[in-house]
Amino acid sequence: MPSTPIRRIAICTGGGDAPGLNAVIRAVVIAAVNRGWECYGIRDGFNGILFPERYVDGGVLRLTRERVHGIGHLGGTMLGTTNKGNPFHFPTRMPDGSVRDLDRSDEILEYFGKKEIDALVSVGGDGSLTIADALHKKGLRVVGVPKTIDNDLDKTMTTFGFDTAVSFATDCLDRLHSTAESHHRLMVVEVMGRYAGWIALHSGIAGNAHAILLPEIPSDLDIVASHILAREAQGHPYSVVVVAEGAAPRNGHTELLAPAEIGHAERLGGMGEHVAKALQERTGKDARVVVLGHLLRGGSPTAFDRLAALRFGAAAVRALDEGLTGVMVALAFPNVNYIPLEEVAGRMKAVPMDSDTLQTARDLGICLGD
Ligand code: F6P
């Protein structure tokens, strides 16, 4: 483990943005500056290092206490982000027009060496933390901070961004109930959640949905339709159905907007539309679709996410100060702890089938399509 004292650190944010990123940046900068360290922010994942000519400030900016003043409650990330910037698999257009997968990770290490930056705080989801692990294995001092609205990272009780997304989705569901009821309609609400249905499950229960479709439970749309018709027979001729973008019907498939490319995962979307059409056909009821999509990633972080982000950022700096590297800060209620990055990289946390939250949905009579 490297033991030279830290004088200079850098921070980057990668992958899809999430409310709370600015709070992490603020906490990292203040905790570092309070230790007498300098702090630098890399633009757009690692693009600030790989393409300095694209940025008026050279792609890497000095972060002072003043620079992060008043940003903790703001959505997005002041550093920018990208989910097409894996330095180990960088999509690069060749002179002949083809796109090649290049490993540019050495350039990151060279930059840290040349600028005498001792460590990196990498804030991101599964992709970014896998990159962080690989950089650590190449010799960089790295601490990861778990971020994603999807809450699908393993070994942490929650990621920041999730609570904000669930709160917003719940608010939307509250609003959609009255219009669904007034028009005796089906209202199908598609929420983000590629491979895990945490947002759908939590917002669906909190927002009194009548059916929730998750990637973890292949759904039978005949069962969902019967549930809707049974509600109608009981005098409730409307229903609200929450669908995770990554859900798939039994014997069906997920809906894609675009296939995977070099350095970028497939884009999901369209399952809400598919479910609405299928339920309309099966029930004879008028259906409407609302896709919450990127609205879930915007806005100010809730107090819970803000606090989690500030705690994660401060803990990342403490970890570096204590000589730790190759770890991710995790929430292990009531405290934070540190988990080796290699135990997190490439691992996804799906909703467990024995989760009491799932059981709560069943106890409340919410249809899960199974
Ligand atoms: O942040 C994760 C996530 O919200 C997924 O649920 C979603 O599939 C993905 O981001 C979409 O990201 P983008 O549109 O930025 O590629």
mmCIF file with all atom_site columns, N, CA and C in Angstrom, residues 19-54:
data_model
loop_
_atom_site.group_PDB
_atom_site.id
_atom_site.type_symbol
_atom_site.label_atom_id
_atom_site.label_alt_id
_atom_site.label_comp_id
_atom_site.label_asym_id
_atom_site.label_entity_id
_atom_site.label_seq_id
_atom_site.pdbx_PDB_ins_code
_atom_site.Cartn_x
_atom_site.Cartn_y
_atom_site.Cartn_z
_atom_site.occupancy
_atom_site.B_iso_or_equiv
_atom_site.pdbx_formal_charge
_atom_site.auth_seq_id
_atom_site.auth_comp_id
_atom_site.auth_asym_id
_atom_site.auth_atom_id
_atom_site.pdbx_PDB_model_num
ATOM 1   N N  . PRO A 1 19 ? -28.754 13.193 -8.153  1.00 0.00 ? 19 PRO A N  1
ATOM 2   C CA . PRO A 1 19 ? -28.784 14.273 -7.170  1.00 0.00 ? 19 PRO A CA 1
ATOM 3   C C  . PRO A 1 19 ? -27.910 13.925 -5.960  1.00 0.00 ? 19 PRO A C  1
ATOM 4   N N  . GLY A 1 20 ? -27.019 14.820 -5.618  1.00 0.00 ? 20 GLY A N  1
ATOM 5   C CA . GLY A 1 20 ? -26.094 14.578 -4.501  1.00 0.00 ? 20 GLY A CA 1
ATOM 6   C C  . GLY A 1 20 ? -24.638 14.637 -4.943  1.00 0.00 ? 20 GLY A C  1
ATOM 7   N N  . LEU A 1 21 ? -24.398 14.612 -6.271  1.00 0.00 ? 21 LEU A N  1
ATOM 8   C CA . LEU A 1 21 ? -22.997 14.636 -6.737  1.00 0.00 ? 21 LEU A CA 1
ATOM 9   C C  . LEU A 1 21 ? -22.284 15.904 -6.284  1.00 0.00 ? 21 LEU A C  1
ATOM 10  N N  . ASN A 1 22 ? -22.976 17.038 -6.369  1.00 0.00 ? 22 ASN A N  1
ATOM 11  C CA . ASN A 1 22 ? -22.323 18.281 -5.961  1.00 0.00 ? 22 ASN A CA 1
ATOM 12  C C  . ASN A 1 22 ? -22.045 18.301 -4.460  1.00 0.00 ? 22 ASN A C  1
ATOM 13  N N  . ALA A 1 23 ? -22.917 17.654 -3.700  1.00 0.00 ? 23 ALA A N  1
ATOM 14  C CA . ALA A 1 23 ? -22.682 17.588 -2.249  1.00 0.00 ? 23 ALA A CA 1
ATOM 15  C C  . ALA A 1 23 ? -21.434 16.752 -1.951  1.00 0.00 ? 23 ALA A C  1
ATOM 16  N N  . VAL A 1 24 ? -21.233 15.661 -2.699  1.00 0.00 ? 24 VAL A N  1
ATOM 17  C CA . VAL A 1 24 ? -20.012 14.854 -2.510  1.00 0.00 ? 24 VAL A CA 1
ATOM 18  C C  . VAL A 1 24 ? -18.787 15.705 -2.827  1.00 0.00 ? 24 VAL A C  1
ATOM 19  N N  . ILE A 1 25 ? -18.852 16.407 -3.967  1.00 0.00 ? 25 ILE A N  1
ATOM 20  C CA . ILE A 1 25 ? -17.702 17.234 -4.377  1.00 0.00 ? 25 ILE A CA 1
ATOM 21  C C  . ILE A 1 25 ? -17.391 18.250 -3.277  1.00 0.00 ? 25 ILE A C  1
ATOM 22  N N  . ARG A 1 26 ? -18.439 18.887 -2.781  1.00 0.00 ? 26 ARG A N  1
ATOM 23  C CA . ARG A 1 26 ? -18.238 19.910 -1.737  1.00 0.00 ? 26 ARG A CA 1
ATOM 24  C C  . ARG A 1 26 ? -17.562 19.296 -0.501  1.00 0.00 ? 26 ARG A C  1
ATOM 25  N N  . ALA A 1 27 ? -18.071 18.135 -0.078  1.00 0.00 ? 27 ALA A N  1
ATOM 26  C CA . ALA A 1 27 ? -17.513 17.510 1.128   1.00 0.00 ? 27 ALA A CA 1
ATOM 27  C C  . ALA A 1 27 ? -16.061 17.098 0.902   1.00 0.00 ? 27 ALA A C  1
ATOM 28  N N  . VAL A 1 28 ? -15.768 16.534 -0.259  1.00 0.00 ? 28 VAL A N  1
ATOM 29  C CA . VAL A 1 28 ? -14.389 16.091 -0.541  1.00 0.00 ? 28 VAL A CA 1
ATOM 30  C C  . VAL A 1 28 ? -13.453 17.303 -0.510  1.00 0.00 ? 28 VAL A C  1
ATOM 31  N N  . VAL A 1 29 ? -13.878 18.373 -1.174  1.00 0.00 ? 29 VAL A N  1
ATOM 32  C CA . VAL A 1 29 ? -13.002 19.549 -1.266  1.00 0.00 ? 29 VAL A CA 1
ATOM 33  C C  . VAL A 1 29 ? -12.768 20.140 0.126   1.00 0.00 ? 29 VAL A C  1
ATOM 34  N N  . ILE A 1 30 ? -13.820 20.329 0.879   1.00 0.00 ? 30 ILE A N  1
ATOM 35  C CA . ILE A 1 30 ? -13.644 20.978 2.188   1.00 0.00 ? 30 ILE A CA 1
ATOM 36  C C  . ILE A 1 30 ? -12.829 20.083 3.124   1.00 0.00 ? 30 ILE A C  1
ATOM 37  N N  . ALA A 1 31 ? -13.144 18.776 3.139   1.00 0.00 ? 31 ALA A N  1
ATOM 38  C CA . ALA A 1 31 ? -12.388 17.872 4.026   1.00 0.00 ? 31 ALA A CA 1
ATOM 39  C C  . ALA A 1 31 ? -10.916 17.815 3.613   1.00 0.00 ? 31 ALA A C  1
ATOM 40  N N  . ALA A 1 32 ? -10.656 17.889 2.301   1.00 0.00 ? 32 ALA A N  1
ATOM 41  C CA . ALA A 1 32 ? -9.256  17.852 1.830   1.00 0.00 ? 32 ALA A CA 1
ATOM 42  C C  . ALA A 1 32 ? -8.542  19.153 2.168   1.00 0.00 ? 32 ALA A C  1
ATOM 43  N N  . VAL A 1 33 ? -9.198  20.268 1.862   1.00 0.00 ? 33 VAL A N  1
ATOM 44  C CA . VAL A 1 33 ? -8.575  21.577 2.113   1.00 0.00 ? 33 VAL A CA 1
ATOM 45  C C  . VAL A 1 33 ? -8.304  21.742 3.609   1.00 0.00 ? 33 VAL A C  1
ATOM 46  N N  . ASN A 1 34 ? -9.216  21.258 4.445   1.00 0.00 ? 34 ASN A N  1
ATOM 47  C CA . ASN A 1 34 ? -9.008  21.345 5.899   1.00 0.00 ? 34 ASN A CA 1
ATOM 48  C C  . ASN A 1 34 ? -7.819  20.541 6.372   1.00 0.00 ? 34 ASN A C  1
ATOM 49  N N  . ARG A 1 35 ? -7.368  19.603 5.542   1.00 0.00 ? 35 ARG A N  1
ATOM 50  C CA . ARG A 1 35 ? -6.161  18.829 5.890   1.00 0.00 ? 35 ARG A CA 1
ATOM 51  C C  . ARG A 1 35 ? -4.911  19.431 5.256   1.00 0.00 ? 35 ARG A C  1
ATOM 52  N N  . GLY A 1 36 ? -5.110  20.540 4.562   1.00 0.00 ? 36 GLY A N  1
ATOM 53  C CA . GLY A 1 36 ? -3.954  21.173 3.914   1.00 0.00 ? 36 GLY A CA 1
ATOM 54  C C  . GLY A 1 36 ? -3.658  20.601 2.542   1.00 0.00 ? 36 GLY A C  1
ATOM 55  N N  . TRP A 1 37 ? -4.589  19.789 1.984   1.00 0.00 ? 37 TRP A N  1
ATOM 56  C CA . TRP A 1 37 ? -4.363  19.194 0.664   1.00 0.00 ? 37 TRP A CA 1
ATOM 57  C C  . TRP A 1 37 ? -4.922  20.111 -0.410  1.00 0.00 ? 37 TRP A C  1
ATOM 58  N N  . GLU A 1 38 ? -4.373  19.971 -1.605  1.00 0.00 ? 38 GLU A N  1
ATOM 59  C CA . GLU A 1 38 ? -4.979  20.620 -2.775  1.00 0.00 ? 38 GLU A CA 1
ATOM 60  C C  . GLU A 1 38 ? -5.957  19.641 -3.414  1.00 0.00 ? 38 GLU A C  1
ATOM 61  N N  . CYS A 1 39 ? -6.962  20.199 -4.025  1.00 0.00 ? 39 CYS A N  1
ATOM 62  C CA . CYS A 1 39 ? -7.969  19.326 -4.641  1.00 0.00 ? 39 CYS A CA 1
ATOM 63  C C  . CYS A 1 39 ? -8.226  19.779 -6.082  1.00 0.00 ? 39 CYS A C  1
ATOM 64  N N  . TYR A 1 40 ? -8.318  18.820 -6.997  1.00 0.00 ? 40 TYR A N  1
ATOM 65  C CA . TYR A 1 40 ? -8.563  19.113 -8.410  1.00 0.00 ? 40 TYR A CA 1
ATOM 66  C C  . TYR A 1 40 ? -9.778  18.332 -8.893  1.00 0.00 ? 40 TYR A C  1
ATOM 67  N N  . GLY A 1 41 ? -10.535 18.952 -9.779  1.00 0.00 ? 41 GLY A N  1
ATOM 68  C CA . GLY A 1 41 ? -11.709 18.285 -10.346 1.00 0.00 ? 41 GLY A CA 1
ATOM 69  C C  . GLY A 1 41 ? -11.468 17.987 -11.815 1.00 0.00 ? 41 GLY A C  1
ATOM 70  N N  . ILE A 1 42 ? -11.731 16.751 -12.200 1.00 0.00 ? 42 ILE A N  1
ATOM 71  C CA . ILE A 1 42 ? -11.545 16.351 -13.607 1.00 0.00 ? 42 ILE A CA 1
ATOM 72  C C  . ILE A 1 42 ? -12.899 16.485 -14.311 1.00 0.00 ? 42 ILE A C  1
ATOM 73  N N  . ARG A 1 43 ? -12.901 17.117 -15.454 1.00 0.00 ? 43 ARG A N  1
ATOM 74  C CA . ARG A 1 43 ? -14.147 17.326 -16.200 1.00 0.00 ? 43 ARG A CA 1
ATOM 75  C C  . ARG A 1 43 ? -14.635 16.037 -16.865 1.00 0.00 ? 43 ARG A C  1
ATOM 76  N N  . ASP A 1 44 ? -15.962 15.848 -16.835 1.00 0.00 ? 44 ASP A N  1
ATOM 77  C CA . ASP A 1 44 ? -16.613 14.788 -17.634 1.00 0.00 ? 44 ASP A CA 1
ATOM 78  C C  . ASP A 1 44 ? -15.944 13.418 -17.496 1.00 0.00 ? 44 ASP A C  1
ATOM 79  N N  . GLY A 1 45 ? -16.017 12.864 -16.319 1.00 0.00 ? 45 GLY A N  1
ATOM 80  C CA . GLY A 1 45 ? -15.364 11.574 -16.091 1.00 0.00 ? 45 GLY A CA 1
ATOM 81  C C  . GLY A 1 45 ? -13.864 11.778 -16.188 1.00 0.00 ? 45 GLY A C  1
ATOM 82  N N  . PHE A 1 46 ? -13.215 11.089 -17.152 1.00 0.00 ? 46 PHE A N  1
ATOM 83  C CA . PHE A 1 46 ? -11.774 11.281 -17.367 1.00 0.00 ? 46 PHE A CA 1
ATOM 84  C C  . PHE A 1 46 ? -11.487 12.099 -18.621 1.00 0.00 ? 46 PHE A C  1
ATOM 85  N N  . ASN A 1 47 ? -12.535 12.599 -19.264 1.00 0.00 ? 47 ASN A N  1
ATOM 86  C CA . ASN A 1 47 ? -12.320 13.332 -20.513 1.00 0.00 ? 47 ASN A CA 1
ATOM 87  C C  . ASN A 1 47 ? -11.457 14.572 -20.324 1.00 0.00 ? 47 ASN A C  1
ATOM 88  N N  . GLY A 1 48 ? -11.540 15.178 -19.141 1.00 0.00 ? 48 GLY A N  1
ATOM 89  C CA . GLY A 1 48 ? -10.714 16.361 -18.869 1.00 0.00 ? 48 GLY A CA 1
ATOM 90  C C  . GLY A 1 48 ? -9.227  16.059 -19.006 1.00 0.00 ? 48 GLY A C  1
ATOM 91  N N  . ILE A 1 49 ? -8.849  14.819 -18.697 1.00 0.00 ? 49 ILE A N  1
ATOM 92  C CA . ILE A 1 49 ? -7.436  14.418 -18.851 1.00 0.00 ? 49 ILE A CA 1
ATOM 93  C C  . ILE A 1 49 ? -7.172  13.957 -20.285 1.00 0.00 ? 49 ILE A C  1
ATOM 94  N N  . LEU A 1 50 ? -8.115  13.229 -20.861 1.00 0.00 ? 50 LEU A N  1
ATOM 95  C CA . LEU A 1 50 ? -7.887  12.648 -22.191 1.00 0.00 ? 50 LEU A CA 1
ATOM 96  C C  . LEU A 1 50 ? -8.012  13.673 -23.325 1.00 0.00 ? 50 LEU A C  1
ATOM 97  N N  . PHE A 1 51 ? -8.830  14.726 -23.100 1.00 0.00 ? 51 PHE A N  1
ATOM 98  C CA . PHE A 1 51 ? -9.034  15.731 -24.150 1.00 0.00 ? 51 PHE A CA 1
ATOM 99  C C  . PHE A 1 51 ? -8.928  17.149 -23.584 1.00 0.00 ? 51 PHE A C  1
ATOM 100 N N  . PRO A 1 52 ? -7.768  17.528 -23.036 1.00 0.00 ? 52 PRO A N  1
ATOM 101 C CA . PRO A 1 52 ? -7.651  18.846 -22.382 1.00 0.00 ? 52 PRO A CA 1
ATOM 102 C C  . PRO A 1 52 ? -7.981  19.999 -23.333 1.00 0.00 ? 52 PRO A C  1
ATOM 103 N N  . GLU A 1 53 ? -7.731  19.779 -24.624 1.00 0.00 ? 53 GLU A N  1
ATOM 104 C CA . GLU A 1 53 ? -7.953  20.860 -25.600 1.00 0.00 ? 53 GLU A CA 1
ATOM 105 C C  . GLU A 1 53 ? -9.430  21.225 -25.746 1.00 0.00 ? 53 GLU A C  1
ATOM 106 N N  . ARG A 1 54 ? -10.316 20.364 -25.265 1.00 0.00 ? 54 ARG A N  1
ATOM 107 C CA . ARG A 1 54 ? -11.749 20.644 -25.405 1.00 0.00 ? 54 ARG A CA 1
ATOM 108 C C  . ARG A 1 54 ? -12.257 21.629 -24.355 1.00 0.00 ? 54 ARG A C  1
#
